[in-house]
Amino acid sequence: MNLRDQLTFTLFFFVVLTVFRVEAQRKVKPGEGVVLRTSPKLVVGIIVDQMRYDYLTRFYEHFEDGGFKRMINEGFNCKNNHFNYAPTSTGPGHTSVYTGTTPATHGIIGNNWYDKNSDEEVYCASDTTYVSIGTMTSAGQMSPHRMNVTTITDELRLHTQMRGKTIAIAVKDRGAILPGGHTANAAYWFHGGNEGKWVSSSYYMDRLPKWVNDFNTSGKVQSYKKAWTTLKDIDTYVESGSDNNAYEGLFQGETTPTFPHNTSNLLDKTKDYDLIKGIPYGNSLTMDFTIEAIENEQLGVDTDTDFLAVSFSSTDYVGHKYGVNSKEIQDTYLRLDQDLARLFKTLDKKVGRGEYTVFLTADHAAIDVPAYLKDQKIPAGYVNEETTNAKFSEFLKYTYGTVDIVKNYSNSQLFLDHKIIKNLDLELKEVQETIAEEFLGYDFVDRVYTGYQMWQNNYTKGIPYILQNGYNQKRSGDVLLVVKPGFITYPKTGSTHGSPQIYDTHAPLLFYGKGIRKGSTVERTEIPDIAPTVASLLGIAFPSGTTGKPISQVLE
């Protein structure tokens, strides 16, 4: 082919290609092919209380195909997911997941905190302006009124003109109330004591629905007052420490922290129902109630997307008593895996496989038992509160002539009496700094920050970034303490949480279902990213205080 023929052929090919492109464009209508939103019939948000990320990897080989493995293998796994604030505790955790922001904005700075206006300690969900529904006790005097912003559940309700339904469920009241948001159709939690009932608040309803009363009288709760034995042969639990050790707590009546746990109060079917919370059957009871809610509330049956927010609280109670390296915590997660499989089977049947979207995360993680770490020659230890208080009181008396200059200590923060400081002709900034310098001399303290620093600086990484995200200008204290890694204020058995250290911030984040890609990432994601990711999936407004950003890799 000569040069002229080559040019002719090239020109002909270009013309044909252009014609095809024009014809293709003529056939595509404006907006066609553009996906604005995904419309699952139901979104299910799952929070596992006190779940570390490494539970997924440690126990993976023991999991069934239908629970955690189904979410990991068929969904999207954010392997480097973290809380970007402290304190890492249940109230702030649940709120941050659902609001897409941190305590600096949503205002839930702890489970409890000192309220500077009322001069008293308050609980994150308490509200005496409402009455209990389902019990004569005060267990139902609750509402989300201390949460300053909207949740993803609120925004879905608003987007659907309140047609989309939100139901929130947890053993812990705050584990249901805060995720449910301000507009939930219902939030239910478990009241133990000698009643053993699922209850609610008059904030949501005047009386319990018939299906809840039927569940409460069905004998299901009583059936879980039984011996706690291992799901599998305990000798196969090689991923955990020995069953009999000095790092675990005891049930009343026990002499060793070993399986089976079958004390008389665990077996008594007429009282002590709070004990169910501290064994894995509390999660199974939560799942039983959740499955009843799916069916009786008709979730996911119409074109308006509904939202089911469920939190599994027993994992936290078990972790606190036995620690993260215990046979008990392993057995609890293997049983939770089976309960998750039950949930997904129910959703497949009632809503339809491929018609719902799920995310699973935690409200915080946890530290290994410091006594155990210390025995393994890892730096760790405990804060001696009595010695610390005595030393600090002497400092206050010597420096200011009174201990009353400090009004409260909670959530690793000191609250100062600003009136006394003013009456002593002192500058608040200088008092904060003087107290901070004093605490830097205490062996268990790693670093200290002042309220003034939180106000004046914009931290973007590290511990100060985490503290600032947890610092609410109206509600937080004047001096913020950070203890050394591996050190806690807690009894010498069991695990706890609350710090800005990585063992408390690294938590799982799994997405699964409609609109979710299959895959994983090791790029850092943060808890406030969850709500805007779900909002982007649904094509609805972000919660009003959102500071997180959508995780683009997750969405199809």
Coordinates of C-alpha atoms in Angstrom, one line a residue:
M1 CA 0.0 0.0 0.0
N2 CA 1.5 3.4 -1.1
L3 CA 1.4 6.6 1.0
R4 CA -1.7 7.9 -0.8
D5 CA -3.7 4.7 -0.1
Q6 CA -2.6 4.7 3.5
L7 CA -3.9 8.3 4.0
T8 CA -7.2 7.4 2.3
F9 CA -7.7 4.4 4.5
T10 CA -6.9 6.3 7.7
L11 CA -9.4 9.1 6.7
F12 CA -12.1 6.5 5.9
F13 CA -11.5 4.8 9.3
F14 CA -11.8 8.1 11.2
V15 CA -15.0 9.1 9.4
V16 CA -16.6 5.7 10.2
L17 CA -15.5 5.9 13.9
T18 CA -17.0 9.4 14.2
V19 CA -20.3 8.3 12.7
F20 CA -20.5 5.4 15.2
R21 CA -19.8 7.8 18.1
V22 CA -22.5 10.3 17.0
E23 CA -25.0 7.5 16.6
A24 CA -24.2 6.1 20.0
Q25 CA -24.6 9.6 21.5
R26 CA -28.0 10.0 19.8
K27 CA -29.2 6.8 21.5
V28 CA -28.1 7.8 25.0
K29 CA -30.6 10.0 26.7
P30 CA -29.5 12.8 29.1
G31 CA -28.6 11.3 32.5
E32 CA -28.8 7.7 31.2
G33 CA -26.1 5.4 32.7
V34 CA -25.5 7.8 35.6
V35 CA -26.0 6.0 38.9
L36 CA -27.1 8.6 41.5
R37 CA -27.9 6.2 44.3
T38 CA -28.3 2.6 45.3
S39 CA -31.7 1.6 46.8
P40 CA -31.4 -1.4 49.1
K41 CA -34.6 -2.3 50.8
L42 CA -32.9 -2.4 54.2
V43 CA -29.6 -1.1 55.6
V44 CA -28.3 -3.0 58.6
G45 CA -25.7 -1.3 60.8
I46 CA -23.9 -3.7 63.2
I47 CA -21.7 -2.5 66.1
V48 CA -19.8 -5.2 68.1
D49 CA -18.9 -3.7 71.5
Q50 CA -15.2 -3.8 72.3
M51 CA -14.1 -5.7 69.1
R52 CA -10.5 -5.5 68.1
Y53 CA -9.6 -5.9 64.4
D54 CA -7.3 -8.8 65.0
Y55 CA -10.3 -10.9 66.2
L56 CA -11.1 -11.4 62.5
T57 CA -7.7 -12.8 61.8
R58 CA -7.1 -14.7 65.0
F59 CA -10.3 -16.6 64.9
Y60 CA -10.8 -16.8 61.1
E61 CA -10.2 -20.5 60.7
H62 CA -12.9 -21.2 63.3
F63 CA -15.6 -19.1 61.6
E64 CA -18.4 -20.6 59.5
D65 CA -18.9 -19.6 55.9
G66 CA -22.2 -17.7 56.6
G67 CA -21.0 -15.2 59.2
F68 CA -17.9 -13.1 59.4
K69 CA -16.4 -15.0 56.5
R70 CA -19.3 -14.1 54.3
M71 CA -18.8 -10.4 54.9
I72 CA -15.0 -10.7 54.5
N73 CA -15.0 -12.8 51.3
E74 CA -18.0 -11.3 49.5
G75 CA -17.8 -7.8 50.8
F76 CA -15.2 -5.1 51.5
N77 CA -12.7 -5.1 54.3
C78 CA -11.2 -1.9 55.6
K79 CA -8.1 -3.4 57.4
N80 CA -6.6 -0.1 58.7
N81 CA -9.7 1.4 60.3
H82 CA -9.4 3.6 63.4
F83 CA -11.1 5.8 65.8
N84 CA -9.7 9.3 65.3
Y85 CA -10.6 10.6 68.8
A86 CA -10.5 9.7 72.5
P87 CA -12.0 8.7 74.8
T88 CA -12.7 5.4 73.0
S89 CA -15.8 4.3 74.9
T90 CA -19.3 3.0 74.1
G91 CA -21.3 6.3 74.0
P92 CA -18.9 8.3 71.8
G93 CA -18.3 5.2 69.7
H94 CA -21.9 4.5 68.7
T95 CA -22.5 8.2 68.2
S96 CA -19.5 8.7 66.0
V97 CA -20.4 5.8 63.7
Y98 CA -23.8 7.1 63.1
T99 CA -23.2 10.9 63.0
G100 CA -20.0 10.8 60.8
T101 CA -18.2 13.0 63.2
T102 CA -16.4 13.1 66.6
P103 CA -17.2 14.2 70.1
A104 CA -15.8 17.6 69.3
T105 CA -18.9 18.1 67.2
H106 CA -21.6 15.6 68.3
G107 CA -21.1 16.3 72.0
I108 CA -21.1 12.8 73.4
I109 CA -17.7 13.1 75.1
G110 CA -18.1 9.9 77.2
N111 CA -20.5 7.4 78.7
N112 CA -20.7 9.8 81.6
W113 CA -19.2 13.2 82.1
Y114 CA -19.1 16.2 84.4
D115 CA -21.6 18.8 83.2
K116 CA -20.1 22.2 83.8
N117 CA -23.5 23.9 83.7
S118 CA -25.4 21.7 86.2
D119 CA -22.3 21.0 88.3
E120 CA -23.1 17.3 88.3
E121 CA -22.2 14.1 86.4
V122 CA -24.5 13.2 83.6
Y123 CA -25.1 10.0 81.6
C124 CA -25.0 10.2 77.8
A125 CA -28.6 8.9 77.3
S126 CA -30.4 9.8 80.5
D127 CA -33.5 12.0 80.4
T128 CA -35.9 12.2 83.3
T129 CA -38.5 14.1 81.2
Y130 CA -39.5 10.7 79.8
V131 CA -40.9 7.6 81.5
S132 CA -40.0 4.0 81.2
I133 CA -42.0 1.8 78.8
G134 CA -42.1 -1.9 79.7
T135 CA -40.8 -1.6 83.3
M136 CA -41.7 0.3 86.5
T137 CA -38.0 1.0 87.1
S138 CA -36.1 4.0 85.8
A139 CA -34.4 1.9 83.1
G140 CA -36.4 3.5 80.4
Q141 CA -35.9 7.2 81.3
M142 CA -33.8 7.8 78.3
S143 CA -33.5 9.8 75.1
P144 CA -30.9 11.0 72.6
H145 CA -31.3 14.7 73.6
R146 CA -27.6 15.2 74.5
M147 CA -26.5 14.4 70.9
N148 CA -26.1 17.7 69.1
V149 CA -26.3 16.6 65.5
T150 CA -28.3 14.3 63.2
T151 CA -27.4 10.6 62.4
I152 CA -27.5 8.7 59.2
T153 CA -30.7 7.1 60.4
D154 CA -32.2 10.6 60.9
E155 CA -31.2 11.6 57.4
L156 CA -32.7 8.5 55.9
R157 CA -36.0 9.2 57.7
L158 CA -36.0 12.8 56.5
H159 CA -35.1 11.8 52.9
T160 CA -38.1 9.4 52.8
Q161 CA -40.5 11.8 54.3
M162 CA -40.5 9.6 57.4
R163 CA -41.7 6.6 55.5
G164 CA -38.5 4.7 55.9
K165 CA -38.5 3.0 59.2
T166 CA -35.6 3.0 61.8
I167 CA -35.5 0.3 64.5
A168 CA -32.5 0.2 67.0
I169 CA -31.7 -2.7 69.3
A170 CA -29.0 -3.4 71.9
V171 CA -28.5 -4.9 75.3
K172 CA -27.1 -1.5 76.4
D173 CA -29.5 1.4 76.3
R174 CA -26.9 3.8 74.8
G175 CA -26.1 1.1 72.2
A176 CA -29.7 1.5 70.8
I177 CA -30.6 5.1 71.6
L178 CA -27.6 6.9 70.0
P179 CA -27.6 4.9 66.7
G180 CA -31.4 5.3 66.4
G181 CA -30.9 9.1 66.3
H182 CA -33.6 11.6 67.1
T183 CA -36.2 10.2 64.8
A184 CA -36.2 6.4 65.3
N185 CA -39.5 4.7 65.2
A186 CA -38.3 2.6 68.2
A187 CA -35.2 1.8 70.3
Y188 CA -35.2 -1.2 72.5
W189 CA -32.7 -2.3 75.2
F190 CA -32.5 -5.1 77.7
H191 CA -33.4 -4.5 81.3
G192 CA -32.0 -7.3 83.5
G193 CA -32.4 -7.2 87.3
N194 CA -35.1 -9.6 88.4
E195 CA -37.3 -8.8 85.4
G196 CA -35.4 -9.8 82.2
K197 CA -37.3 -7.7 79.7
W198 CA -36.8 -5.7 76.5
V199 CA -37.9 -2.1 77.3
S200 CA -38.1 1.3 75.8
S201 CA -38.8 5.0 76.6
S202 CA -41.9 7.2 76.2
Y203 CA -39.6 9.3 73.9
Y204 CA -40.5 6.6 71.2
M205 CA -43.9 5.1 72.2
D206 CA -46.7 5.0 74.7
R207 CA -46.6 1.2 75.1
L208 CA -44.6 -1.7 73.8
P209 CA -45.9 -3.4 70.6
K210 CA -47.6 -6.7 71.0
W211 CA -44.7 -8.6 69.5
V212 CA -42.3 -7.2 72.1
N213 CA -44.7 -8.2 75.0
D214 CA -45.1 -11.6 73.4
F215 CA -41.3 -12.0 73.2
N216 CA -40.9 -10.9 76.9
T217 CA -43.4 -13.5 78.0
S218 CA -42.2 -16.3 75.7
G219 CA -39.6 -17.7 78.1
K220 CA -36.8 -17.0 75.6
V221 CA -34.9 -14.8 78.1
Q222 CA -35.2 -17.5 80.8
S223 CA -33.8 -20.1 78.4
Y224 CA -30.5 -18.4 78.3
K225 CA -30.0 -18.7 82.1
K226 CA -27.9 -21.8 81.7
A227 CA -24.3 -23.1 82.0
W228 CA -21.8 -21.5 79.7
T229 CA -19.8 -24.3 78.0
T230 CA -17.5 -24.0 75.0
L231 CA -19.1 -24.2 71.5
K232 CA -16.2 -26.3 70.3
D233 CA -13.6 -28.5 72.0
I234 CA -11.7 -26.1 74.2
D235 CA -8.4 -27.8 73.2
T236 CA -8.9 -26.4 69.7
Y237 CA -8.9 -22.9 71.1
V238 CA -5.1 -22.6 70.5
E239 CA -5.5 -19.0 69.4
S240 CA -6.0 -17.9 73.1
G241 CA -4.2 -18.2 76.4
S242 CA -4.7 -20.9 79.1
D243 CA -8.1 -21.4 80.6
N244 CA -6.9 -21.1 84.2
N245 CA -4.8 -18.1 84.9
A246 CA -4.5 -15.1 87.1
Y247 CA -5.6 -12.5 84.5
E248 CA -9.3 -13.3 84.5
G249 CA -12.2 -12.4 86.7
L250 CA -14.7 -14.7 88.4
F251 CA -18.4 -15.1 88.6
Q252 CA -19.8 -15.1 92.1
G253 CA -19.3 -18.6 93.6
E254 CA -16.4 -19.5 91.3
T255 CA -12.9 -20.4 92.6
T256 CA -11.3 -20.5 89.2
P257 CA -12.1 -18.6 85.9
T258 CA -12.5 -21.9 84.0
F259 CA -15.1 -23.6 81.8
P260 CA -17.8 -24.6 82.4
H261 CA -19.3 -21.5 84.0
N262 CA -22.3 -22.9 85.9
T263 CA -22.7 -21.1 89.2
S264 CA -26.1 -21.2 90.9
N265 CA -27.0 -17.6 90.0
L266 CA -26.2 -18.2 86.3
L267 CA -28.5 -21.2 86.4
D268 CA -31.4 -19.5 88.3
K269 CA -34.2 -18.8 85.9
T270 CA -36.1 -16.5 88.2
K271 CA -33.7 -13.6 88.9
D272 CA -30.2 -12.1 88.2
Y273 CA -31.0 -11.5 84.5
D274 CA -28.1 -9.0 84.3
L275 CA -25.8 -12.0 84.2
I276 CA -27.0 -12.8 80.7
K277 CA -25.3 -9.6 79.5
G278 CA -21.9 -11.0 80.6
I279 CA -22.1 -14.3 78.7
P280 CA -22.3 -14.9 74.9
Y281 CA -26.0 -15.8 75.2
G282 CA -26.7 -12.1 75.6
N283 CA -25.7 -11.7 71.9
S284 CA -27.9 -14.7 71.0
L285 CA -30.8 -13.1 72.9
T286 CA -30.2 -9.9 71.0
M287 CA -30.2 -11.7 67.7
D288 CA -33.4 -13.5 68.6
F289 CA -35.1 -10.2 69.3
T290 CA -33.6 -8.6 66.2
I291 CA -35.0 -11.4 64.0
E292 CA -38.4 -10.9 65.6
A293 CA -38.1 -7.2 64.8
I294 CA -37.3 -7.8 61.1
E295 CA -40.4 -9.8 60.7
N296 CA -42.9 -8.0 62.9
E297 CA -41.8 -4.5 61.9
Q298 CA -41.9 -5.5 58.2
L299 CA -38.4 -4.1 57.6
G300 CA -37.3 -4.1 54.0
V301 CA -40.6 -5.0 52.4
D302 CA -41.4 -1.8 50.4
T303 CA -39.6 0.7 48.2
D304 CA -38.6 3.1 51.0
T305 CA -35.3 2.0 52.5
D306 CA -35.5 1.0 56.2
F307 CA -32.6 1.0 58.7
L308 CA -31.9 -1.6 61.4
A309 CA -29.3 -0.6 63.9
V310 CA -28.2 -3.4 66.1
S311 CA -25.4 -3.5 68.7
F312 CA -24.0 -6.7 70.3
S313 CA -23.0 -5.7 73.8
S314 CA -22.0 -9.0 75.5
T315 CA -18.6 -9.0 73.8
D316 CA -17.8 -5.9 75.9
Y317 CA -18.8 -7.5 79.2
V318 CA -16.9 -10.6 78.5
G319 CA -13.8 -8.7 77.5
H320 CA -13.9 -6.6 80.6
K321 CA -14.1 -9.7 82.8
Y322 CA -11.8 -12.1 81.0
G323 CA -9.5 -10.1 78.8
V324 CA -8.8 -10.1 75.1
N325 CA -6.6 -13.2 75.2
S326 CA -9.0 -15.5 77.0
K327 CA -10.8 -18.7 75.9
E328 CA -14.0 -16.9 76.9
I329 CA -13.5 -14.1 74.4
Q330 CA -12.7 -16.6 71.7
D331 CA -15.8 -18.7 72.4
T332 CA -17.9 -15.5 72.5
Y333 CA -16.8 -14.6 69.0
L334 CA -17.4 -18.1 67.6
R335 CA -20.9 -18.0 68.9
L336 CA -21.4 -14.4 67.6
D337 CA -20.3 -15.7 64.2
Q338 CA -23.1 -18.3 64.3
D339 CA -25.6 -15.6 65.3
L340 CA -24.5 -13.4 62.3
A341 CA -25.0 -16.4 60.0
R342 CA -28.6 -16.6 61.4
L343 CA -29.1 -12.9 60.7
F344 CA -27.9 -13.2 57.1
K345 CA -30.1 -16.2 56.4
T346 CA -33.1 -14.3 57.8
L347 CA -32.3 -11.3 55.6
D348 CA -31.9 -13.5 52.5
K349 CA -35.4 -15.0 53.2
K350 CA -37.3 -11.9 54.4
V351 CA -35.7 -9.1 52.4
G352 CA -34.0 -11.0 49.5
R353 CA -30.3 -11.8 48.8
G354 CA -28.8 -8.8 47.1
E355 CA -31.5 -6.4 48.3
Y356 CA -29.9 -5.3 51.6
T357 CA -26.7 -3.6 52.6
V358 CA -24.8 -4.2 55.8
F359 CA -21.8 -2.6 57.6
L360 CA -20.1 -4.0 60.7
T361 CA -17.7 -2.2 63.0
A362 CA -17.0 -1.6 66.7
D363 CA -17.4 1.2 69.2
H364 CA -13.8 0.8 70.4
A365 CA -11.2 -1.9 70.7
A366 CA -9.3 -3.0 73.9
I367 CA -5.9 -3.5 75.5
D368 CA -4.5 -6.8 76.5
V369 CA -4.4 -7.4 80.3
P370 CA -1.4 -5.4 81.5
A371 CA -0.6 -8.0 84.2
Y372 CA -0.2 -10.5 81.4
L373 CA 1.8 -8.2 79.2
K374 CA 4.1 -7.4 82.1
D375 CA 4.7 -11.1 82.7
Q376 CA 5.8 -11.3 79.0
K377 CA 8.3 -8.6 79.7
I378 CA 6.3 -6.0 77.7
P379 CA 6.1 -2.5 79.2
A380 CA 2.7 -2.3 81.0
G381 CA 1.2 -1.5 84.4
Y382 CA -1.5 0.0 86.5
V383 CA -2.2 3.5 87.8
N384 CA -2.3 3.6 91.6
E385 CA -5.2 5.9 92.1
E386 CA -4.9 6.2 95.9
T387 CA -1.2 7.2 95.7
T388 CA -1.8 9.6 92.8
N389 CA -4.7 11.3 94.5
A390 CA -2.8 11.8 97.7
K391 CA 0.3 13.2 95.8
F392 CA -1.9 15.5 93.7
S393 CA -3.9 16.8 96.6
E394 CA -0.7 17.8 98.4
F395 CA 0.5 19.6 95.3
L396 CA -2.8 21.6 95.1
K397 CA -2.7 22.5 98.8
Y398 CA 0.9 23.7 98.6
T399 CA 0.4 25.6 95.3
Y400 CA -3.1 27.1 95.7
G401 CA -4.0 26.5 99.3
T402 CA -7.0 24.4 98.4
V403 CA -8.0 21.2 96.5
D404 CA -11.3 22.8 95.5
I405 CA -9.6 24.3 92.5
V406 CA -10.3 21.0 90.8
K407 CA -14.0 20.2 90.5
N408 CA -13.9 16.8 88.8
Y409 CA -11.8 14.2 87.1
S410 CA -13.3 12.0 84.5
N411 CA -12.5 10.5 81.1
S412 CA -8.8 11.3 81.7
Q413 CA -9.6 15.0 82.0
L414 CA -9.5 17.5 84.9
F415 CA -12.2 20.1 85.2
L416 CA -11.1 23.2 87.1
D417 CA -13.3 25.6 89.1
H418 CA -13.0 28.8 87.0
K419 CA -14.6 30.9 89.7
I420 CA -12.1 30.0 92.3
I421 CA -9.3 30.6 89.8
K422 CA -10.7 34.1 89.2
N423 CA -11.1 34.8 92.9
L424 CA -7.5 33.9 93.5
D425 CA -6.5 36.4 90.7
L426 CA -4.9 33.6 88.7
E427 CA -4.9 33.1 84.9
L428 CA -6.7 30.0 83.7
K429 CA -4.0 29.3 81.1
E430 CA -1.3 29.4 83.7
V431 CA -3.1 27.2 86.1
Q432 CA -3.7 24.6 83.3
E433 CA 0.0 24.7 82.4
T434 CA 1.1 24.4 86.0
I435 CA -1.1 21.4 86.6
A436 CA 0.0 19.8 83.3
E437 CA 3.7 20.2 84.3
E438 CA 3.0 18.6 87.7
F439 CA 1.4 15.5 86.0
L440 CA 4.4 15.2 83.6
G441 CA 6.4 14.2 86.7
Y442 CA 4.2 11.2 87.4
D443 CA 5.7 7.9 86.2
F444 CA 2.5 6.6 84.6
V445 CA 1.9 9.7 82.5
D446 CA 3.1 9.8 78.9
R447 CA 2.0 13.3 78.0
V448 CA -0.4 16.1 79.0
Y449 CA -2.3 18.7 77.0
T450 CA -4.2 21.8 78.2
G451 CA -7.6 23.1 77.2
Y452 CA -5.9 26.2 76.0
Q453 CA -3.8 24.1 73.6
M454 CA -6.9 22.4 72.3
W455 CA -8.5 25.8 71.6
Q456 CA -5.4 27.5 70.0
N457 CA -3.9 24.8 67.8
N458 CA -5.0 22.7 64.8
Y459 CA -3.5 19.3 65.2
T460 CA -3.5 17.0 62.1
K461 CA -1.8 13.8 63.2
G462 CA -0.8 11.7 66.2
I463 CA -2.1 11.7 69.8
P464 CA -2.9 15.5 69.9
Y465 CA -5.0 15.1 66.8
I466 CA -7.0 12.3 68.4
L467 CA -7.4 14.3 71.6
Q468 CA -8.6 17.4 69.8
N469 CA -11.2 15.4 67.9
G470 CA -12.6 14.3 71.3
Y471 CA -12.4 17.7 72.8
N472 CA -15.7 19.6 72.9
Q473 CA -15.3 23.2 73.8
K474 CA -18.5 23.4 75.8
R475 CA -18.3 20.1 77.6
S476 CA -14.6 19.0 77.9
G477 CA -12.2 19.7 80.7
D478 CA -9.1 21.9 81.3
V479 CA -6.3 19.4 81.4
L480 CA -6.0 16.2 79.4
L481 CA -3.9 13.3 80.6
V482 CA -2.5 10.5 78.4
V483 CA -1.1 7.5 80.3
K484 CA 1.8 5.5 79.0
P485 CA 1.1 2.8 76.4
G486 CA 0.2 -0.4 78.2
F487 CA -0.9 1.3 81.4
I488 CA -4.5 1.5 82.6
T489 CA -6.6 2.5 85.6
Y490 CA -8.4 -0.8 86.2
P491 CA -8.4 -3.9 88.3
K492 CA -5.7 -6.4 87.6
T493 CA -8.0 -8.9 85.8
G494 CA -9.7 -8.3 82.5
S495 CA -9.3 -5.8 79.7
T496 CA -10.5 -2.2 79.3
H497 CA -10.4 0.7 76.8
G498 CA -10.7 4.5 76.5
S499 CA -7.2 5.7 75.5
P500 CA -6.0 7.2 72.3
Q501 CA -3.5 4.4 71.9
I502 CA -3.6 2.2 68.8
Y503 CA -4.8 -0.9 70.7
D504 CA -8.0 1.0 71.5
T505 CA -8.5 2.7 68.1
H506 CA -7.9 -0.2 65.6
A507 CA -11.3 -1.7 65.0
P508 CA -12.9 -3.7 62.1
L509 CA -14.9 -2.2 59.3
L510 CA -16.7 -4.5 56.9
F511 CA -19.3 -3.6 54.2
Y512 CA -21.4 -6.2 52.4
G513 CA -24.4 -6.4 50.1
K514 CA -26.1 -4.2 47.6
G515 CA -23.9 -1.4 46.1
I516 CA -20.8 -2.7 47.8
R517 CA -17.6 -3.7 45.9
K518 CA -15.8 -6.9 46.7
G519 CA -12.3 -6.2 48.0
S520 CA -10.2 -4.7 50.7
T521 CA -7.9 -1.8 51.5
V522 CA -5.0 -1.1 53.9
E523 CA -5.3 2.6 53.4
R524 CA -6.4 4.4 56.6
T525 CA -10.1 4.8 57.2
E526 CA -11.7 6.4 60.2
I527 CA -14.9 5.8 62.1
P528 CA -16.5 9.1 60.9
D529 CA -16.1 7.9 57.3
I530 CA -18.9 5.3 57.8
A531 CA -21.9 7.6 57.8
P532 CA -21.0 9.6 54.7
T533 CA -20.1 6.4 52.9
V534 CA -23.6 5.1 53.6
A535 CA -25.1 8.4 52.7
S536 CA -23.3 8.4 49.3
L537 CA -24.5 4.9 48.7
L538 CA -28.1 5.9 49.4
G539 CA -27.9 9.3 47.7
I540 CA -29.1 11.2 50.8
A541 CA -27.8 14.1 52.8
F542 CA -24.9 13.7 55.1
P543 CA -25.6 13.9 58.8
S544 CA -25.5 17.6 59.9
G545 CA -22.1 17.5 61.7
T546 CA -20.3 15.2 59.3
T547 CA -16.5 15.6 59.3
G548 CA -15.6 12.2 57.8
K549 CA -15.5 11.5 54.0
P550 CA -16.9 8.7 51.9
I551 CA -14.7 5.7 51.4
S552 CA -14.8 5.6 47.6
Q553 CA -13.2 2.1 47.2
V554 CA -16.2 0.6 49.0
L555 CA -18.9 1.7 46.6
E556 CA -19.7 0.1 43.2

